[in-house]
Amino acid sequence: MDTVKSPAEQRVVLSNVSWETYESLLSGREENRVPRFTYDQGMLEVMSPSSEHESVSYYIGLLVAVVAEETGVDVYGVGSTTFKRTDIQRGFEPDACFYARNAESIRGRSRIDLGVDPPPDLVIEVDITNPSLDKLPMYAQIGVSEVWRYNGEDLDFFTLDNEEYSEVESSVTLPPITARAVSDLVEKSKSFGLTSWLQEVREAVRRGSS
């Protein structure tokens, strides 16, 4: 067992964990969203975020909503929903995620079953410590089109192409926003008031689309 601790996140990774144990942990947690579990074919990561981690996730989620409004993209957020597939023995709980292309097929659903439903189009991953598990192969196998990953300083965009992710500068889900612009806006969220920050987001989108 490996443990990684920081002011932002505490992670514990367990090996040789059965799928049945993972399912039992999810069930025992009931409606609580903490800790968050990632299961990857016998490896289980248990992550407890701090207020810093949750604040970054919250602001990125707000940013997605504002960008979608400004660009006319219909998105449907499902937060840190548990996504899992028994057939490939993988499951994850993102910091935030959104449907765009498939928003109408998911909107209002009380449960999402990856056996029959599409995966989210955009996943937000905040890993201020070095992640204990590389989640990109899991997202790729499940078919997540785009991943935004924030490491505490920078935010990178990845899009799925031929079952592998490539780093890109501009979002495919929410053009024309760029990774550099989002990184700058996340940094500003740490010192700006909410109203001023939201205006900054709108102005950044309008500058990018002009």
JSON list of C-alpha atoms in Angstrom, two decimals:
[
{"chain": "A", "resi": 1, "resn": "MET", "atom": "CA", "xyz": [0.00, 0.00, 0.00]},
{"chain": "A", "resi": 2, "resn": "ASP", "atom": "CA", "xyz": [1.28, 3.47, -0.92]},
{"chain": "A", "resi": 3, "resn": "THR", "atom": "CA", "xyz": [0.11, 6.69, 0.70]},
{"chain": "A", "resi": 4, "resn": "VAL", "atom": "CA", "xyz": [0.61, 10.16, -0.79]},
{"chain": "A", "resi": 5, "resn": "LYS", "atom": "CA", "xyz": [-0.28, 13.15, 1.38]},
{"chain": "A", "resi": 6, "resn": "SER", "atom": "CA", "xyz": [-0.40, 16.87, 0.69]},
{"chain": "A", "resi": 7, "resn": "PRO", "atom": "CA", "xyz": [-2.42, 19.88, 1.88]},
{"chain": "A", "resi": 8, "resn": "ALA", "atom": "CA", "xyz": [-4.58, 19.41, -1.22]},
{"chain": "A", "resi": 9, "resn": "GLU", "atom": "CA", "xyz": [-5.26, 15.69, -1.35]},
{"chain": "A", "resi": 10, "resn": "GLN", "atom": "CA", "xyz": [-4.74, 12.50, 0.58]},
{"chain": "A", "resi": 11, "resn": "ARG", "atom": "CA", "xyz": [-4.50, 9.34, -1.50]},
{"chain": "A", "resi": 12, "resn": "VAL", "atom": "CA", "xyz": [-4.24, 5.72, -0.52]},
{"chain": "A", "resi": 13, "resn": "VAL", "atom": "CA", "xyz": [-3.68, 3.03, -3.16]},
{"chain": "A", "resi": 14, "resn": "LEU", "atom": "CA", "xyz": [-4.51, -0.60, -2.45]},
{"chain": "A", "resi": 15, "resn": "SER", "atom": "CA", "xyz": [-3.59, -3.53, -4.69]},
{"chain": "A", "resi": 16, "resn": "ASN", "atom": "CA", "xyz": [-5.32, -6.86, -5.26]},
{"chain": "A", "resi": 17, "resn": "VAL", "atom": "CA", "xyz": [-8.74, -5.46, -4.41]},
{"chain": "A", "resi": 18, "resn": "SER", "atom": "CA", "xyz": [-11.67, -7.41, -5.83]},
{"chain": "A", "resi": 19, "resn": "TRP", "atom": "CA", "xyz": [-14.47, -5.85, -7.83]},
{"chain": "A", "resi": 20, "resn": "GLU", "atom": "CA", "xyz": [-16.89, -7.09, -5.16]},
{"chain": "A", "resi": 21, "resn": "THR", "atom": "CA", "xyz": [-14.97, -5.16, -2.48]},
{"chain": "A", "resi": 22, "resn": "TYR", "atom": "CA", "xyz": [-15.06, -2.02, -4.65]},
{"chain": "A", "resi": 23, "resn": "GLU", "atom": "CA", "xyz": [-18.81, -2.39, -5.11]},
{"chain": "A", "resi": 24, "resn": "SER", "atom": "CA", "xyz": [-19.24, -2.90, -1.35]},
{"chain": "A", "resi": 25, "resn": "LEU", "atom": "CA", "xyz": [-17.27, 0.27, -0.58]},
{"chain": "A", "resi": 26, "resn": "LEU", "atom": "CA", "xyz": [-19.43, 2.26, -2.99]},
{"chain": "A", "resi": 27, "resn": "SER", "atom": "CA", "xyz": [-22.58, 0.86, -1.42]},
{"chain": "A", "resi": 28, "resn": "GLY", "atom": "CA", "xyz": [-21.37, 1.48, 2.14]},
{"chain": "A", "resi": 29, "resn": "ARG", "atom": "CA", "xyz": [-20.60, 5.10, 1.39]},
{"chain": "A", "resi": 30, "resn": "GLU", "atom": "CA", "xyz": [-24.26, 5.60, 0.41]},
{"chain": "A", "resi": 31, "resn": "GLU", "atom": "CA", "xyz": [-24.91, 9.18, -0.77]},
{"chain": "A", "resi": 32, "resn": "ASN", "atom": "CA", "xyz": [-21.63, 10.66, 0.48]},
{"chain": "A", "resi": 33, "resn": "ARG", "atom": "CA", "xyz": [-19.26, 11.79, -2.24]},
{"chain": "A", "resi": 34, "resn": "VAL", "atom": "CA", "xyz": [-16.13, 11.56, -0.09]},
{"chain": "A", "resi": 35, "resn": "PRO", "atom": "CA", "xyz": [-13.88, 9.69, -0.22]},
{"chain": "A", "resi": 36, "resn": "ARG", "atom": "CA", "xyz": [-13.75, 9.19, -3.98]},
{"chain": "A", "resi": 37, "resn": "PHE", "atom": "CA", "xyz": [-12.84, 5.82, -5.44]},
{"chain": "A", "resi": 38, "resn": "THR", "atom": "CA", "xyz": [-11.00, 4.91, -8.62]},
{"chain": "A", "resi": 39, "resn": "TYR", "atom": "CA", "xyz": [-10.83, 1.22, -9.50]},
{"chain": "A", "resi": 40, "resn": "ASP", "atom": "CA", "xyz": [-8.53, -0.08, -12.19]},
{"chain": "A", "resi": 41, "resn": "GLN", "atom": "CA", "xyz": [-8.44, -3.85, -12.61]},
{"chain": "A", "resi": 42, "resn": "GLY", "atom": "CA", "xyz": [-7.54, -4.71, -9.01]},
{"chain": "A", "resi": 43, "resn": "MET", "atom": "CA", "xyz": [-5.96, -1.37, -8.03]},
{"chain": "A", "resi": 44, "resn": "LEU", "atom": "CA", "xyz": [-8.09, 0.87, -5.80]},
{"chain": "A", "resi": 45, "resn": "GLU", "atom": "CA", "xyz": [-7.28, 4.52, -5.18]},
{"chain": "A", "resi": 46, "resn": "VAL", "atom": "CA", "xyz": [-9.08, 6.21, -2.27]},
{"chain": "A", "resi": 47, "resn": "MET", "atom": "CA", "xyz": [-8.84, 10.00, -2.42]},
{"chain": "A", "resi": 48, "resn": "SER", "atom": "CA", "xyz": [-10.01, 12.57, 0.11]},
{"chain": "A", "resi": 49, "resn": "PRO", "atom": "CA", "xyz": [-9.86, 16.13, -1.27]},
{"chain": "A", "resi": 50, "resn": "SER", "atom": "CA", "xyz": [-9.25, 19.26, 0.79]},
{"chain": "A", "resi": 51, "resn": "SER", "atom": "CA", "xyz": [-10.99, 22.61, 0.43]},
{"chain": "A", "resi": 52, "resn": "GLU", "atom": "CA", "xyz": [-8.28, 23.72, -2.05]},
{"chain": "A", "resi": 53, "resn": "HIS", "atom": "CA", "xyz": [-8.99, 20.75, -4.31]},
{"chain": "A", "resi": 54, "resn": "GLU", "atom": "CA", "xyz": [-12.75, 21.25, -4.09]},
{"chain": "A", "resi": 55, "resn": "SER", "atom": "CA", "xyz": [-12.48, 24.99, -4.72]},
{"chain": "A", "resi": 56, "resn": "VAL", "atom": "CA", "xyz": [-10.50, 24.46, -7.93]},
{"chain": "A", "resi": 57, "resn": "SER", "atom": "CA", "xyz": [-13.03, 21.85, -9.09]},
{"chain": "A", "resi": 58, "resn": "TYR", "atom": "CA", "xyz": [-15.90, 24.21, -8.32]},
{"chain": "A", "resi": 59, "resn": "TYR", "atom": "CA", "xyz": [-14.41, 27.12, -10.27]},
{"chain": "A", "resi": 60, "resn": "ILE", "atom": "CA", "xyz": [-13.56, 24.97, -13.28]},
{"chain": "A", "resi": 61, "resn": "GLY", "atom": "CA", "xyz": [-17.15, 23.73, -13.27]},
{"chain": "A", "resi": 62, "resn": "LEU", "atom": "CA", "xyz": [-18.41, 27.32, -13.18]},
{"chain": "A", "resi": 63, "resn": "LEU", "atom": "CA", "xyz": [-16.06, 28.19, -16.02]},
{"chain": "A", "resi": 64, "resn": "VAL", "atom": "CA", "xyz": [-17.45, 25.40, -18.17]},
{"chain": "A", "resi": 65, "resn": "ALA", "atom": "CA", "xyz": [-20.99, 26.68, -17.56]},
{"chain": "A", "resi": 66, "resn": "VAL", "atom": "CA", "xyz": [-20.08, 30.26, -18.50]},
{"chain": "A", "resi": 67, "resn": "VAL", "atom": "CA", "xyz": [-18.13, 29.22, -21.60]},
{"chain": "A", "resi": 68, "resn": "ALA", "atom": "CA", "xyz": [-21.03, 27.02, -22.69]},
{"chain": "A", "resi": 69, "resn": "GLU", "atom": "CA", "xyz": [-23.46, 29.91, -22.25]},
{"chain": "A", "resi": 70, "resn": "GLU", "atom": "CA", "xyz": [-21.27, 32.34, -24.17]},
{"chain": "A", "resi": 71, "resn": "THR", "atom": "CA", "xyz": [-20.63, 29.95, -27.04]},
{"chain": "A", "resi": 72, "resn": "GLY", "atom": "CA", "xyz": [-24.13, 28.48, -27.24]},
{"chain": "A", "resi": 73, "resn": "VAL", "atom": "CA", "xyz": [-23.05, 24.92, -26.44]},
{"chain": "A", "resi": 74, "resn": "ASP", "atom": "CA", "xyz": [-25.66, 22.87, -24.59]},
{"chain": "A", "resi": 75, "resn": "VAL", "atom": "CA", "xyz": [-23.93, 21.06, -21.72]},
{"chain": "A", "resi": 76, "resn": "TYR", "atom": "CA", "xyz": [-25.33, 18.92, -18.95]},
{"chain": "A", "resi": 77, "resn": "GLY", "atom": "CA", "xyz": [-23.23, 18.51, -15.82]},
{"chain": "A", "resi": 78, "resn": "VAL", "atom": "CA", "xyz": [-23.31, 15.36, -13.73]},
{"chain": "A", "resi": 79, "resn": "GLY", "atom": "CA", "xyz": [-20.64, 16.31, -11.19]},
{"chain": "A", "resi": 80, "resn": "SER", "atom": "CA", "xyz": [-18.66, 13.49, -9.62]},
{"chain": "A", "resi": 81, "resn": "THR", "atom": "CA", "xyz": [-21.05, 10.73, -10.70]},
{"chain": "A", "resi": 82, "resn": "THR", "atom": "CA", "xyz": [-19.73, 7.19, -10.26]},
{"chain": "A", "resi": 83, "resn": "PHE", "atom": "CA", "xyz": [-18.98, 5.64, -13.65]},
{"chain": "A", "resi": 84, "resn": "LYS", "atom": "CA", "xyz": [-18.14, 1.94, -13.77]},
{"chain": "A", "resi": 85, "resn": "ARG", "atom": "CA", "xyz": [-18.08, -1.01, -16.12]},
{"chain": "A", "resi": 86, "resn": "THR", "atom": "CA", "xyz": [-18.03, -4.51, -14.73]},
{"chain": "A", "resi": 87, "resn": "ASP", "atom": "CA", "xyz": [-16.90, -6.04, -18.03]},
{"chain": "A", "resi": 88, "resn": "ILE", "atom": "CA", "xyz": [-13.59, -4.18, -18.02]},
{"chain": "A", "resi": 89, "resn": "GLN", "atom": "CA", "xyz": [-13.25, -3.93, -14.21]},
{"chain": "A", "resi": 90, "resn": "ARG", "atom": "CA", "xyz": [-12.83, -0.17, -14.17]},
{"chain": "A", "resi": 91, "resn": "GLY", "atom": "CA", "xyz": [-14.62, 2.64, -12.38]},
{"chain": "A", "resi": 92, "resn": "PHE", "atom": "CA", "xyz": [-13.98, 6.29, -11.60]},
{"chain": "A", "resi": 93, "resn": "GLU", "atom": "CA", "xyz": [-15.46, 9.41, -10.00]},
{"chain": "A", "resi": 94, "resn": "PRO", "atom": "CA", "xyz": [-14.29, 12.62, -11.71]},
{"chain": "A", "resi": 95, "resn": "ASP", "atom": "CA", "xyz": [-14.02, 15.97, -9.99]},
{"chain": "A", "resi": 96, "resn": "ALA", "atom": "CA", "xyz": [-16.60, 17.18, -12.49]},
{"chain": "A", "resi": 97, "resn": "CYS", "atom": "CA", "xyz": [-17.88, 16.04, -15.85]},
{"chain": "A", "resi": 98, "resn": "PHE", "atom": "CA", "xyz": [-20.23, 17.16, -18.58]},
{"chain": "A", "resi": 99, "resn": "TYR", "atom": "CA", "xyz": [-22.21, 15.82, -21.47]},
{"chain": "A", "resi": 100, "resn": "ALA", "atom": "CA", "xyz": [-22.37, 17.99, -24.60]},
{"chain": "A", "resi": 101, "resn": "ARG", "atom": "CA", "xyz": [-22.85, 15.94, -27.75]},
{"chain": "A", "resi": 102, "resn": "ASN", "atom": "CA", "xyz": [-24.87, 13.43, -25.75]},
{"chain": "A", "resi": 103, "resn": "ALA", "atom": "CA", "xyz": [-26.57, 15.88, -23.37]},
{"chain": "A", "resi": 104, "resn": "GLU", "atom": "CA", "xyz": [-30.11, 15.17, -24.53]},
{"chain": "A", "resi": 105, "resn": "SER", "atom": "CA", "xyz": [-29.79, 11.42, -24.07]},
{"chain": "A", "resi": 106, "resn": "ILE", "atom": "CA", "xyz": [-28.69, 11.84, -20.44]},
{"chain": "A", "resi": 107, "resn": "ARG", "atom": "CA", "xyz": [-30.57, 14.90, -19.23]},
{"chain": "A", "resi": 108, "resn": "GLY", "atom": "CA", "xyz": [-32.72, 14.19, -16.18]},
{"chain": "A", "resi": 109, "resn": "ARG", "atom": "CA", "xyz": [-31.54, 10.59, -15.78]},
{"chain": "A", "resi": 110, "resn": "SER", "atom": "CA", "xyz": [-31.34, 9.39, -12.17]},
{"chain": "A", "resi": 111, "resn": "ARG", "atom": "CA", "xyz": [-28.77, 6.70, -13.06]},
{"chain": "A", "resi": 112, "resn": "ILE", "atom": "CA", "xyz": [-26.15, 6.36, -15.75]},
{"chain": "A", "resi": 113, "resn": "ASP", "atom": "CA", "xyz": [-25.17, 2.86, -16.83]},
{"chain": "A", "resi": 114, "resn": "LEU", "atom": "CA", "xyz": [-22.08, 2.76, -19.02]},
{"chain": "A", "resi": 115, "resn": "GLY", "atom": "CA", "xyz": [-23.20, -0.62, -20.27]},
{"chain": "A", "resi": 116, "resn": "VAL", "atom": "CA", "xyz": [-25.87, 1.13, -22.32]},
{"chain": "A", "resi": 117, "resn": "ASP", "atom": "CA", "xyz": [-25.32, 4.88, -21.89]},
{"chain": "A", "resi": 118, "resn": "PRO", "atom": "CA", "xyz": [-22.57, 7.00, -23.46]},
{"chain": "A", "resi": 119, "resn": "PRO", "atom": "CA", "xyz": [-19.65, 8.21, -21.33]},
{"chain": "A", "resi": 120, "resn": "PRO", "atom": "CA", "xyz": [-19.31, 11.92, -20.50]},
{"chain": "A", "resi": 121, "resn": "ASP", "atom": "CA", "xyz": [-17.92, 14.11, -23.26]},
{"chain": "A", "resi": 122, "resn": "LEU", "atom": "CA", "xyz": [-15.72, 16.15, -20.90]},
{"chain": "A", "resi": 123, "resn": "VAL", "atom": "CA", "xyz": [-14.06, 15.02, -17.65]},
{"chain": "A", "resi": 124, "resn": "ILE", "atom": "CA", "xyz": [-12.34, 17.40, -15.22]},
{"chain": "A", "resi": 125, "resn": "GLU", "atom": "CA", "xyz": [-9.48, 15.91, -13.22]},
{"chain": "A", "resi": 126, "resn": "VAL", "atom": "CA", "xyz": [-7.77, 17.88, -10.43]},
{"chain": "A", "resi": 127, "resn": "ASP", "atom": "CA", "xyz": [-4.53, 16.22, -9.33]},
{"chain": "A", "resi": 128, "resn": "ILE", "atom": "CA", "xyz": [-2.57, 18.72, -7.27]},
{"chain": "A", "resi": 129, "resn": "THR", "atom": "CA", "xyz": [-0.37, 15.88, -6.03]},
{"chain": "A", "resi": 130, "resn": "ASN", "atom": "CA", "xyz": [1.10, 13.45, -8.51]},
{"chain": "A", "resi": 131, "resn": "PRO", "atom": "CA", "xyz": [-1.75, 11.04, -9.26]},
{"chain": "A", "resi": 132, "resn": "SER", "atom": "CA", "xyz": [-1.19, 7.56, -7.91]},
{"chain": "A", "resi": 133, "resn": "LEU", "atom": "CA", "xyz": [-3.05, 5.99, -10.83]},
{"chain": "A", "resi": 134, "resn": "ASP", "atom": "CA", "xyz": [-2.78, 7.04, -14.46]},
{"chain": "A", "resi": 135, "resn": "LYS", "atom": "CA", "xyz": [-6.45, 7.50, -15.34]},
{"chain": "A", "resi": 136, "resn": "LEU", "atom": "CA", "xyz": [-6.04, 8.42, -19.01]},
{"chain": "A", "resi": 137, "resn": "PRO", "atom": "CA", "xyz": [-5.95, 4.78, -20.24]},
{"chain": "A", "resi": 138, "resn": "MET", "atom": "CA", "xyz": [-9.14, 4.14, -18.28]},
{"chain": "A", "resi": 139, "resn": "TYR", "atom": "CA", "xyz": [-10.90, 7.19, -19.74]},
{"chain": "A", "resi": 140, "resn": "ALA", "atom": "CA", "xyz": [-9.72, 6.15, -23.20]},
{"chain": "A", "resi": 141, "resn": "GLN", "atom": "CA", "xyz": [-11.10, 2.62, -22.91]},
{"chain": "A", "resi": 142, "resn": "ILE", "atom": "CA", "xyz": [-14.42, 3.96, -21.63]},
{"chain": "A", "resi": 143, "resn": "GLY", "atom": "CA", "xyz": [-14.49, 6.50, -24.48]},
{"chain": "A", "resi": 144, "resn": "VAL", "atom": "CA", "xyz": [-14.34, 9.90, -22.79]},
{"chain": "A", "resi": 145, "resn": "SER", "atom": "CA", "xyz": [-13.82, 12.38, -25.64]},
{"chain": "A", "resi": 146, "resn": "GLU", "atom": "CA", "xyz": [-11.97, 15.10, -23.74]},
{"chain": "A", "resi": 147, "resn": "VAL", "atom": "CA", "xyz": [-10.13, 15.43, -20.43]},
{"chain": "A", "resi": 148, "resn": "TRP", "atom": "CA", "xyz": [-9.03, 18.62, -18.67]},
{"chain": "A", "resi": 149, "resn": "ARG", "atom": "CA", "xyz": [-6.31, 17.89, -16.10]},
{"chain": "A", "resi": 150, "resn": "TYR", "atom": "CA", "xyz": [-5.12, 20.46, -13.56]},
{"chain": "A", "resi": 151, "resn": "ASN", "atom": "CA", "xyz": [-1.88, 19.79, -11.64]},
{"chain": "A", "resi": 152, "resn": "GLY", "atom": "CA", "xyz": [-1.88, 22.71, -9.21]},
{"chain": "A", "resi": 153, "resn": "GLU", "atom": "CA", "xyz": [-0.19, 25.13, -11.61]},
{"chain": "A", "resi": 154, "resn": "ASP", "atom": "CA", "xyz": [-1.26, 24.40, -15.17]},
{"chain": "A", "resi": 155, "resn": "LEU", "atom": "CA", "xyz": [-4.28, 22.92, -16.87]},
{"chain": "A", "resi": 156, "resn": "ASP", "atom": "CA", "xyz": [-3.88, 20.71, -19.93]},
{"chain": "A", "resi": 157, "resn": "PHE", "atom": "CA", "xyz": [-6.44, 19.58, -22.50]},
{"chain": "A", "resi": 158, "resn": "PHE", "atom": "CA", "xyz": [-6.44, 16.06, -23.94]},
{"chain": "A", "resi": 159, "resn": "THR", "atom": "CA", "xyz": [-8.67, 14.75, -26.72]},
{"chain": "A", "resi": 160, "resn": "LEU", "atom": "CA", "xyz": [-9.24, 11.13, -27.67]},
{"chain": "A", "resi": 161, "resn": "ASP", "atom": "CA", "xyz": [-7.95, 10.07, -31.07]},
{"chain": "A", "resi": 162, "resn": "ASN", "atom": "CA", "xyz": [-7.67, 6.42, -32.14]},
{"chain": "A", "resi": 163, "resn": "GLU", "atom": "CA", "xyz": [-8.07, 5.19, -28.55]},
{"chain": "A", "resi": 164, "resn": "GLU", "atom": "CA", "xyz": [-5.23, 7.40, -27.26]},
{"chain": "A", "resi": 165, "resn": "TYR", "atom": "CA", "xyz": [-5.14, 10.94, -25.91]},
{"chain": "A", "resi": 166, "resn": "SER", "atom": "CA", "xyz": [-3.29, 13.78, -27.55]},
{"chain": "A", "resi": 167, "resn": "GLU", "atom": "CA", "xyz": [-2.60, 17.06, -25.80]},
{"chain": "A", "resi": 168, "resn": "VAL", "atom": "CA", "xyz": [-4.24, 19.99, -27.59]},
{"chain": "A", "resi": 169, "resn": "GLU", "atom": "CA", "xyz": [-4.33, 23.73, -27.04]},
{"chain": "A", "resi": 170, "resn": "SER", "atom": "CA", "xyz": [-8.02, 24.40, -27.73]},
{"chain": "A", "resi": 171, "resn": "SER", "atom": "CA", "xyz": [-11.03, 22.56, -26.37]},
{"chain": "A", "resi": 172, "resn": "VAL", "atom": "CA", "xyz": [-12.99, 20.42, -28.80]},
{"chain": "A", "resi": 173, "resn": "THR", "atom": "CA", "xyz": [-16.07, 20.41, -26.57]},
{"chain": "A", "resi": 174, "resn": "LEU", "atom": "CA", "xyz": [-16.02, 24.15, -25.88]},
{"chain": "A", "resi": 175, "resn": "PRO", "atom": "CA", "xyz": [-14.17, 26.02, -28.61]},
{"chain": "A", "resi": 176, "resn": "PRO", "atom": "CA", "xyz": [-12.54, 28.51, -28.72]},
{"chain": "A", "resi": 177, "resn": "ILE", "atom": "CA", "xyz": [-11.38, 28.35, -25.06]},
{"chain": "A", "resi": 178, "resn": "THR", "atom": "CA", "xyz": [-7.72, 27.36, -24.68]},
{"chain": "A", "resi": 179, "resn": "ALA", "atom": "CA", "xyz": [-5.81, 25.51, -21.99]},
{"chain": "A", "resi": 180, "resn": "ARG", "atom": "CA", "xyz": [-3.66, 28.57, -21.37]},
{"chain": "A", "resi": 181, "resn": "ALA", "atom": "CA", "xyz": [-6.71, 30.76, -20.86]},
{"chain": "A", "resi": 182, "resn": "VAL", "atom": "CA", "xyz": [-8.28, 28.29, -18.44]},
{"chain": "A", "resi": 183, "resn": "SER", "atom": "CA", "xyz": [-5.00, 28.01, -16.48]},
{"chain": "A", "resi": 184, "resn": "ASP", "atom": "CA", "xyz": [-4.86, 31.80, -16.15]},
{"chain": "A", "resi": 185, "resn": "LEU", "atom": "CA", "xyz": [-8.50, 31.98, -15.07]},
{"chain": "A", "resi": 186, "resn": "VAL", "atom": "CA", "xyz": [-8.09, 29.26, -12.46]},
{"chain": "A", "resi": 187, "resn": "GLU", "atom": "CA", "xyz": [-5.16, 31.20, -11.01]},
{"chain": "A", "resi": 188, "resn": "LYS", "atom": "CA", "xyz": [-7.26, 34.37, -10.90]},
{"chain": "A", "resi": 189, "resn": "SER", "atom": "CA", "xyz": [-10.04, 32.54, -9.07]},
{"chain": "A", "resi": 190, "resn": "LYS", "atom": "CA", "xyz": [-7.72, 32.35, -6.05]},
{"chain": "A", "resi": 191, "resn": "SER", "atom": "CA", "xyz": [-7.62, 36.12, -5.62]},
{"chain": "A", "resi": 192, "resn": "PHE", "atom": "CA", "xyz": [-10.69, 37.58, -7.40]},
{"chain": "A", "resi": 193, "resn": "GLY", "atom": "CA", "xyz": [-14.15, 37.93, -5.98]},
{"chain": "A", "resi": 194, "resn": "LEU", "atom": "CA", "xyz": [-16.66, 35.64, -7.63]},
{"chain": "A", "resi": 195, "resn": "THR", "atom": "CA", "xyz": [-18.52, 38.34, -9.56]},
{"chain": "A", "resi": 196, "resn": "SER", "atom": "CA", "xyz": [-15.30, 39.88, -10.89]},
{"chain": "A", "resi": 197, "resn": "TRP", "atom": "CA", "xyz": [-13.95, 36.48, -11.79]},
{"chain": "A", "resi": 198, "resn": "LEU", "atom": "CA", "xyz": [-17.06, 35.48, -13.74]},
{"chain": "A", "resi": 199, "resn": "GLN", "atom": "CA", "xyz": [-16.75, 38.69, -15.73]},
{"chain": "A", "resi": 200, "resn": "GLU", "atom": "CA", "xyz": [-13.13, 37.82, -16.47]},
{"chain": "A", "resi": 201, "resn": "VAL", "atom": "CA", "xyz": [-14.26, 34.46, -17.82]},
{"chain": "A", "resi": 202, "resn": "ARG", "atom": "CA", "xyz": [-16.85, 36.08, -20.09]},
{"chain": "A", "resi": 203, "resn": "GLU", "atom": "CA", "xyz": [-14.36, 38.61, -21.41]},
{"chain": "A", "resi": 204, "resn": "ALA", "atom": "CA", "xyz": [-11.78, 35.86, -22.08]},
{"chain": "A", "resi": 205, "resn": "VAL", "atom": "CA", "xyz": [-14.33, 33.88, -24.11]},
{"chain": "A", "resi": 206, "resn": "ARG", "atom": "CA", "xyz": [-15.42, 36.95, -26.07]},
{"chain": "A", "resi": 207, "resn": "ARG", "atom": "CA", "xyz": [-11.82, 37.87, -26.85]},
{"chain": "A", "resi": 208, "resn": "GLY", "atom": "CA", "xyz": [-11.17, 34.34, -28.04]},
{"chain": "A", "resi": 209, "resn": "SER", "atom": "CA", "xyz": [-14.19, 34.25, -30.32]},
{"chain": "A", "resi": 210, "resn": "SER", "atom": "CA", "xyz": [-13.75, 37.70, -31.83]}
]
